[in-house]
Amino acid sequence: MSDSERKKVTLPVLYEKMAQGTPLTMVTCYDYPMAYLVEQAGIDIVLVGDSLGMTILGYDSTLPVTMDDMVRHAQAVRRGTPNAWLVGDMPFMSYQPSDETAVRNAGRFMAEAGCDAIKLEGGAEVLSRVRAITAAGIPVMGHLGLTPQSAASLGGFRLQGKTAAQAKKIVDDARALEEAGCVAILLELVPDRVCRLVTERARIPIISLGSGPDAHGQLLIFHDMFGLYPKFTPKMAKKYGDAGKVIQDGLERYVQEVREGVFPEPERYFGMKDQEYEELVRLLKEEDER
Ligand code: KIV
Protein backbone atom coordinates (compact mmCIF):
# COMPACT_ATOMS: atom_id res chain seq x y z
CA MET A 1 0.00 0.00 0.00
CA SER A 2 1.57 3.33 -1.01
CA ASP A 3 1.54 6.50 1.14
CA SER A 4 -0.97 8.10 -1.20
CA GLU A 5 -3.41 5.15 -0.89
CA ARG A 6 -3.39 5.12 2.89
CA LYS A 7 -5.31 7.77 4.80
CA LYS A 8 -3.85 9.30 7.94
CA VAL A 9 -5.10 7.52 11.06
CA THR A 10 -6.55 10.11 13.42
CA LEU A 11 -8.39 9.84 16.71
CA PRO A 12 -11.81 10.09 14.97
CA VAL A 13 -10.74 7.26 12.63
CA LEU A 14 -9.87 5.09 15.65
CA TYR A 15 -13.16 5.92 17.38
CA GLU A 16 -15.11 5.17 14.20
CA LYS A 17 -13.42 1.74 13.92
CA MET A 18 -14.18 1.08 17.58
CA ALA A 19 -17.85 2.01 17.06
CA GLN A 20 -18.05 -0.31 14.05
CA GLY A 21 -16.43 -3.16 15.97
CA THR A 22 -13.37 -3.22 13.68
CA PRO A 23 -10.42 -4.44 15.79
CA LEU A 24 -7.56 -1.95 16.08
CA THR A 25 -4.03 -3.10 15.28
CA MET A 26 -1.05 -1.77 17.21
CA VAL A 27 2.66 -2.65 17.31
CA THR A 28 5.73 -1.14 18.88
CA CYS A 29 8.32 0.25 16.52
CA TYR A 30 11.68 1.86 17.07
CA ASP A 31 13.34 2.85 13.79
CA TYR A 32 12.86 3.86 10.16
CA PRO A 33 13.13 0.49 8.36
CA MET A 34 10.69 -1.18 10.74
CA ALA A 35 8.32 1.79 10.53
CA TYR A 36 8.40 1.62 6.75
CA LEU A 37 7.21 -2.02 6.87
CA VAL A 38 4.59 -1.23 9.50
CA GLU A 39 3.23 1.54 7.26
CA GLN A 40 2.98 -0.81 4.27
CA ALA A 41 1.07 -3.33 6.44
CA GLY A 42 -1.52 -0.66 7.33
CA ILE A 43 -1.10 -0.89 11.11
CA ASP A 44 -3.42 1.60 12.89
CA ILE A 45 -1.40 2.56 15.98
CA VAL A 46 2.37 2.58 16.41
CA LEU A 47 3.94 2.87 19.84
CA VAL A 48 7.50 4.06 20.14
CA GLY A 49 7.85 2.16 23.41
CA ASP A 50 10.47 2.73 26.06
CA SER A 51 10.90 -1.04 25.65
CA LEU A 52 13.50 0.17 23.13
CA GLY A 53 15.78 0.37 26.18
CA MET A 54 15.81 -3.44 26.16
CA THR A 55 15.14 -4.35 22.52
CA ILE A 56 17.38 -1.75 20.87
CA LEU A 57 19.77 -0.37 23.48
CA GLY A 58 20.42 -3.65 25.33
CA TYR A 59 19.63 -2.49 28.88
CA ASP A 60 18.13 -4.99 31.36
CA SER A 61 15.11 -2.75 31.99
CA THR A 62 13.38 0.33 30.58
CA LEU A 63 14.52 2.56 33.45
CA PRO A 64 17.70 4.04 31.92
CA VAL A 65 15.88 5.32 28.81
CA THR A 66 15.91 9.13 28.43
CA MET A 67 13.64 11.61 26.66
CA ASP A 68 16.42 12.26 24.15
CA ASP A 69 16.54 8.52 23.32
CA MET A 70 12.78 8.49 22.87
CA VAL A 71 12.54 11.61 20.73
CA ARG A 72 15.35 10.46 18.43
CA HIS A 73 13.65 7.11 17.81
CA ALA A 74 10.18 8.65 17.48
CA GLN A 75 11.49 10.99 14.78
CA ALA A 76 12.86 8.04 12.79
CA VAL A 77 9.60 6.10 13.18
CA ARG A 78 7.53 9.09 12.07
CA ARG A 79 9.63 9.33 8.89
CA GLY A 80 8.88 5.66 8.16
CA THR A 81 5.18 5.74 8.99
CA PRO A 82 3.65 9.11 8.13
CA ASN A 83 0.08 7.79 8.47
CA ALA A 84 -0.13 5.59 11.57
CA TRP A 85 -1.42 7.12 14.81
CA LEU A 86 1.94 7.55 16.49
CA VAL A 87 2.26 7.30 20.26
CA GLY A 88 5.39 8.36 22.14
CA ASP A 89 6.00 6.47 25.36
CA MET A 90 6.98 8.68 28.30
CA PRO A 91 10.14 7.16 29.81
CA PHE A 92 10.87 6.72 33.51
CA MET A 93 11.13 10.06 35.36
CA SER A 94 9.89 12.08 32.38
CA TYR A 95 6.47 12.57 34.06
CA GLN A 96 6.73 11.27 37.63
CA PRO A 97 8.30 14.42 39.20
CA SER A 98 5.57 17.00 38.44
CA ASP A 99 2.75 18.04 36.12
CA GLU A 100 5.02 20.67 34.61
CA THR A 101 7.78 18.15 33.80
CA ALA A 102 5.15 15.87 32.30
CA VAL A 103 3.67 18.57 30.03
CA ARG A 104 7.11 19.76 28.92
CA ASN A 105 8.25 16.24 27.97
CA ALA A 106 4.95 15.25 26.38
CA GLY A 107 5.24 18.42 24.29
CA ARG A 108 8.64 17.28 23.00
CA PHE A 109 7.08 14.17 21.43
CA MET A 110 4.57 16.34 19.60
CA ALA A 111 6.82 19.25 18.60
CA GLU A 112 10.07 17.42 17.85
CA ALA A 113 8.85 14.05 16.57
CA GLY A 114 5.38 14.70 15.16
CA CYS A 115 3.66 12.19 17.46
CA ASP A 116 -0.15 12.08 17.66
CA ALA A 117 -0.30 11.17 21.36
CA ILE A 118 1.78 10.11 24.33
CA LYS A 119 1.45 7.15 26.67
CA LEU A 120 2.19 7.03 30.38
CA GLU A 121 1.95 4.28 32.97
CA GLY A 122 -0.22 4.20 36.07
CA GLY A 123 -3.72 4.70 37.46
CA ALA A 124 -5.00 6.93 40.25
CA GLU A 125 -1.49 8.21 40.99
CA VAL A 126 -1.10 9.81 37.53
CA LEU A 127 -4.52 11.46 37.12
CA SER A 128 -3.12 14.91 37.72
CA ARG A 129 -0.49 14.31 34.98
CA VAL A 130 -3.18 13.10 32.57
CA ARG A 131 -5.28 16.21 33.24
CA ALA A 132 -2.32 18.56 32.81
CA ILE A 133 -1.10 16.98 29.55
CA THR A 134 -4.65 16.81 28.18
CA ALA A 135 -5.18 20.47 29.10
CA ALA A 136 -2.11 21.28 27.01
CA GLY A 137 -3.90 19.78 24.01
CA ILE A 138 -1.95 16.53 23.92
CA PRO A 139 -3.88 13.23 23.67
CA VAL A 140 -2.92 10.72 26.36
CA MET A 141 -3.04 6.92 26.26
CA GLY A 142 -3.13 5.30 29.71
CA HIS A 143 -1.35 2.06 30.59
CA LEU A 144 -2.60 -0.29 33.34
CA GLY A 145 -1.87 -3.83 34.52
CA LEU A 146 1.77 -4.75 34.16
CA THR A 147 3.51 -1.39 34.00
CA PRO A 148 7.19 -2.14 33.34
CA GLN A 149 8.53 1.06 34.93
CA SER A 150 7.14 -0.17 38.26
CA ALA A 151 8.10 -3.83 37.76
CA ALA A 152 10.15 -3.72 40.97
CA SER A 153 7.13 -2.83 43.09
CA LEU A 154 4.82 -5.18 41.15
CA GLY A 155 7.03 -8.19 41.89
CA GLY A 156 8.50 -8.50 38.38
CA PHE A 157 7.07 -8.99 34.90
CA ARG A 158 3.99 -11.00 35.88
CA LEU A 159 0.21 -11.18 35.48
CA GLN A 160 -1.61 -8.36 37.32
CA GLY A 161 -5.15 -8.24 38.71
CA LYS A 162 -5.41 -11.91 39.66
CA THR A 163 -7.47 -11.31 42.81
CA ALA A 164 -10.89 -9.65 42.87
CA ALA A 165 -9.48 -6.72 44.87
CA GLN A 166 -6.56 -6.15 42.48
CA ALA A 167 -8.84 -6.50 39.47
CA LYS A 168 -11.33 -4.01 40.98
CA LYS A 169 -8.51 -1.47 41.26
CA ILE A 170 -7.70 -1.93 37.56
CA VAL A 171 -11.37 -1.46 36.59
CA ASP A 172 -11.59 1.65 38.83
CA ASP A 173 -8.30 3.04 37.50
CA ALA A 174 -9.48 2.60 33.92
CA ARG A 175 -12.64 4.57 34.63
CA ALA A 176 -10.65 7.28 36.45
CA LEU A 177 -8.15 7.58 33.58
CA GLU A 178 -11.01 7.94 31.10
CA GLU A 179 -12.65 10.62 33.25
CA ALA A 180 -9.32 12.46 33.57
CA GLY A 181 -9.14 12.69 29.77
CA CYS A 182 -7.30 9.62 28.45
CA VAL A 183 -8.28 8.94 24.85
CA ALA A 184 -7.32 5.23 24.96
CA ILE A 185 -5.96 2.74 27.47
CA LEU A 186 -3.49 -0.11 27.10
CA LEU A 187 -4.10 -3.10 29.37
CA GLU A 188 -0.96 -5.18 29.73
CA LEU A 189 -1.00 -8.71 31.12
CA VAL A 190 -4.26 -8.84 33.05
CA PRO A 191 -6.70 -11.79 33.02
CA ASP A 192 -8.97 -11.90 29.96
CA ARG A 193 -12.17 -11.42 31.97
CA VAL A 194 -10.78 -8.32 33.66
CA CYS A 195 -9.94 -6.93 30.23
CA ARG A 196 -13.46 -7.72 29.03
CA LEU A 197 -15.02 -5.91 32.01
CA VAL A 198 -12.85 -2.84 31.42
CA THR A 199 -13.68 -2.89 27.70
CA GLU A 200 -17.43 -3.23 28.28
CA ARG A 201 -17.40 -0.21 30.60
CA ALA A 202 -15.17 2.00 28.43
CA ARG A 203 -16.17 4.69 25.95
CA ILE A 204 -12.58 4.90 24.67
CA PRO A 205 -10.53 2.22 22.87
CA ILE A 206 -9.01 -0.42 25.14
CA ILE A 207 -5.98 -2.19 23.71
CA SER A 208 -4.86 -5.58 24.96
CA LEU A 209 -1.27 -6.71 25.34
CA GLY A 210 -1.46 -10.27 26.61
CA SER A 211 -4.88 -9.55 28.13
CA GLY A 212 -7.06 -11.62 25.82
CA PRO A 213 -9.29 -11.10 22.78
CA ASP A 214 -12.07 -8.92 24.19
CA ALA A 215 -10.45 -5.50 23.89
CA HIS A 216 -11.01 -3.06 21.01
CA GLY A 217 -7.52 -3.77 19.71
CA GLN A 218 -4.34 -5.79 20.10
CA LEU A 219 -0.71 -4.80 20.65
CA LEU A 220 2.43 -6.85 20.11
CA ILE A 221 6.07 -5.94 20.61
CA PHE A 222 7.76 -5.95 17.20
CA HIS A 223 10.94 -7.67 18.39
CA ASP A 224 8.94 -10.51 19.99
CA MET A 225 6.88 -10.97 16.81
CA PHE A 226 9.94 -11.52 14.67
CA GLY A 227 12.45 -13.27 16.92
CA LEU A 228 14.64 -10.20 17.32
CA TYR A 229 14.96 -10.14 21.12
CA PRO A 230 17.35 -12.92 22.09
CA LYS A 231 16.95 -12.83 25.89
CA PHE A 232 13.40 -14.21 26.22
CA THR A 233 10.01 -14.37 24.52
CA PRO A 234 6.99 -13.88 26.81
CA LYS A 235 4.00 -16.27 26.54
CA MET A 236 1.76 -13.48 25.23
CA ALA A 237 4.05 -12.88 22.25
CA LYS A 238 3.17 -14.74 19.07
CA LYS A 239 6.04 -15.16 16.64
CA TYR A 240 4.97 -14.23 13.10
CA GLY A 241 8.41 -14.87 11.61
CA ASP A 242 11.99 -15.53 12.59
CA ALA A 243 13.87 -12.58 11.22
CA GLY A 244 16.54 -13.17 13.87
CA LYS A 245 17.28 -16.60 12.37
CA VAL A 246 17.24 -15.26 8.80
CA ILE A 247 19.77 -12.58 9.78
CA GLN A 248 21.93 -15.01 11.80
CA ASP A 249 22.06 -17.50 8.90
CA GLY A 250 22.93 -14.70 6.47
CA LEU A 251 25.75 -13.42 8.67
CA GLU A 252 27.22 -16.91 9.04
CA ARG A 253 27.14 -17.40 5.25
CA TYR A 254 28.79 -14.01 4.75
CA VAL A 255 31.61 -14.88 7.16
CA GLN A 256 32.15 -18.19 5.38
CA GLU A 257 32.10 -16.63 1.89
CA VAL A 258 34.58 -13.89 2.81
CA ARG A 259 36.92 -16.44 4.38
CA GLU A 260 36.67 -18.70 1.33
CA GLY A 261 37.06 -15.86 -1.17
CA VAL A 262 33.57 -16.41 -2.65
CA PHE A 263 32.45 -12.86 -1.77
CA PRO A 264 32.73 -10.40 -3.44
CA GLU A 265 31.80 -11.88 -6.83
CA PRO A 266 32.97 -9.97 -9.96
CA GLU A 267 29.51 -8.48 -10.55
CA ARG A 268 29.66 -6.69 -7.17
CA TYR A 269 32.67 -4.47 -7.82
CA PHE A 270 34.02 -2.13 -10.47
CA GLY A 271 37.06 -2.21 -12.74
CA MET A 272 38.86 0.56 -14.66
CA LYS A 273 40.06 0.91 -18.27
CA ASP A 274 43.41 -0.80 -19.03
CA GLN A 275 44.79 2.44 -20.44
CA GLU A 276 44.02 4.36 -17.22
CA TYR A 277 45.37 1.57 -15.05
CA GLU A 278 48.65 1.41 -17.03
CA GLU A 279 49.04 5.17 -16.74
CA LEU A 280 48.44 4.95 -12.99
CA VAL A 281 51.13 2.25 -12.63
CA ARG A 282 53.54 4.37 -14.70
CA LEU A 283 52.88 7.46 -12.51
CA LEU A 284 53.44 5.52 -9.31
CA LYS A 285 56.65 3.93 -10.65
CA GLU A 286 57.96 7.33 -11.72
CA GLU A 287 57.26 8.70 -8.25
CA ASP A 288 58.92 5.71 -6.53
CA GLU A 289 62.10 6.21 -8.63
CA ARG A 290 62.43 9.88 -7.75
O1 KIV B 1 7.52 0.25 26.05
C1 KIV B 1 6.67 -0.48 25.55
O2 KIV B 1 6.84 -1.10 24.49
C2 KIV B 1 5.42 -0.62 26.26
C3 KIV B 1 4.66 -1.85 26.00
C4 KIV B 1 5.21 -2.94 26.87
C5 KIV B 1 3.25 -1.66 26.19
O3 KIV B 1 5.08 0.19 27.06
Short mmCIF file of N, CA and C and ligand atoms in Angstrom, two decimals, residues 28 30 47 49-52 62 89 119 121 143 148 186 188 209 219 221, ligand 1:
data_model
loop_
_atom_site.label_atom_id
_atom_site.label_comp_id
_atom_site.label_asym_id
_atom_site.label_seq_id
_atom_site.Cartn_x
_atom_site.Cartn_y
_atom_site.Cartn_z
N THR A 28 4.66 -2.06 18.52
CA THR A 28 5.73 -1.14 18.88
C THR A 28 6.65 -1.04 17.67
N TYR A 30 10.60 1.05 16.51
CA TYR A 30 11.68 1.86 17.07
C TYR A 30 12.55 2.59 16.04
N LEU A 47 3.41 2.38 18.56
CA LEU A 47 3.94 2.87 19.84
C LEU A 47 5.47 2.86 19.78
N GLY A 49 7.85 2.55 22.00
CA GLY A 49 7.85 2.16 23.41
C GLY A 49 9.20 2.37 24.05
N ASP A 50 9.17 2.64 25.37
CA ASP A 50 10.47 2.73 26.06
C ASP A 50 11.07 1.32 26.21
N SER A 51 10.32 0.29 25.75
CA SER A 51 10.90 -1.04 25.65
C SER A 51 12.13 -1.01 24.73
N LEU A 52 12.30 0.06 23.97
CA LEU A 52 13.50 0.17 23.13
C LEU A 52 14.77 0.13 23.98
N THR A 62 13.68 -0.90 31.33
CA THR A 62 13.38 0.33 30.58
C THR A 62 13.84 1.58 31.36
N ASP A 89 6.09 7.03 24.00
CA ASP A 89 6.00 6.47 25.36
C ASP A 89 6.86 7.29 26.32
N LYS A 119 1.97 8.16 25.73
CA LYS A 119 1.45 7.15 26.67
C LYS A 119 2.22 7.27 27.98
N GLU A 121 2.36 5.43 32.16
CA GLU A 121 1.95 4.28 32.97
C GLU A 121 1.31 4.74 34.27
N HIS A 143 -1.97 3.41 30.62
CA HIS A 143 -1.35 2.06 30.59
C HIS A 143 -1.51 1.45 31.98
N PRO A 148 5.79 -1.76 33.16
CA PRO A 148 7.19 -2.14 33.34
C PRO A 148 8.04 -1.18 34.17
N LEU A 186 -4.13 1.17 27.36
CA LEU A 186 -3.49 -0.11 27.10
C LEU A 186 -3.57 -0.94 28.37
N GLU A 188 -2.03 -4.21 29.94
CA GLU A 188 -0.96 -5.18 29.73
C GLU A 188 -1.03 -6.29 30.78
N LEU A 209 -2.57 -6.08 25.56
CA LEU A 209 -1.27 -6.71 25.34
C LEU A 209 -1.24 -7.90 26.30
N LEU A 219 -2.09 -5.30 20.79
CA LEU A 219 -0.71 -4.80 20.65
C LEU A 219 0.27 -5.95 20.77
N ILE A 221 4.74 -6.57 20.67
CA ILE A 221 6.07 -5.94 20.61
C ILE A 221 6.78 -6.48 19.36
O1 KIV B 1 7.52 0.25 26.05
C1 KIV B 1 6.67 -0.48 25.55
O2 KIV B 1 6.84 -1.10 24.49
C2 KIV B 1 5.42 -0.62 26.26
C3 KIV B 1 4.66 -1.85 26.00
C4 KIV B 1 5.21 -2.94 26.87
C5 KIV B 1 3.25 -1.66 26.19
O3 KIV B 1 5.08 0.19 27.06
#
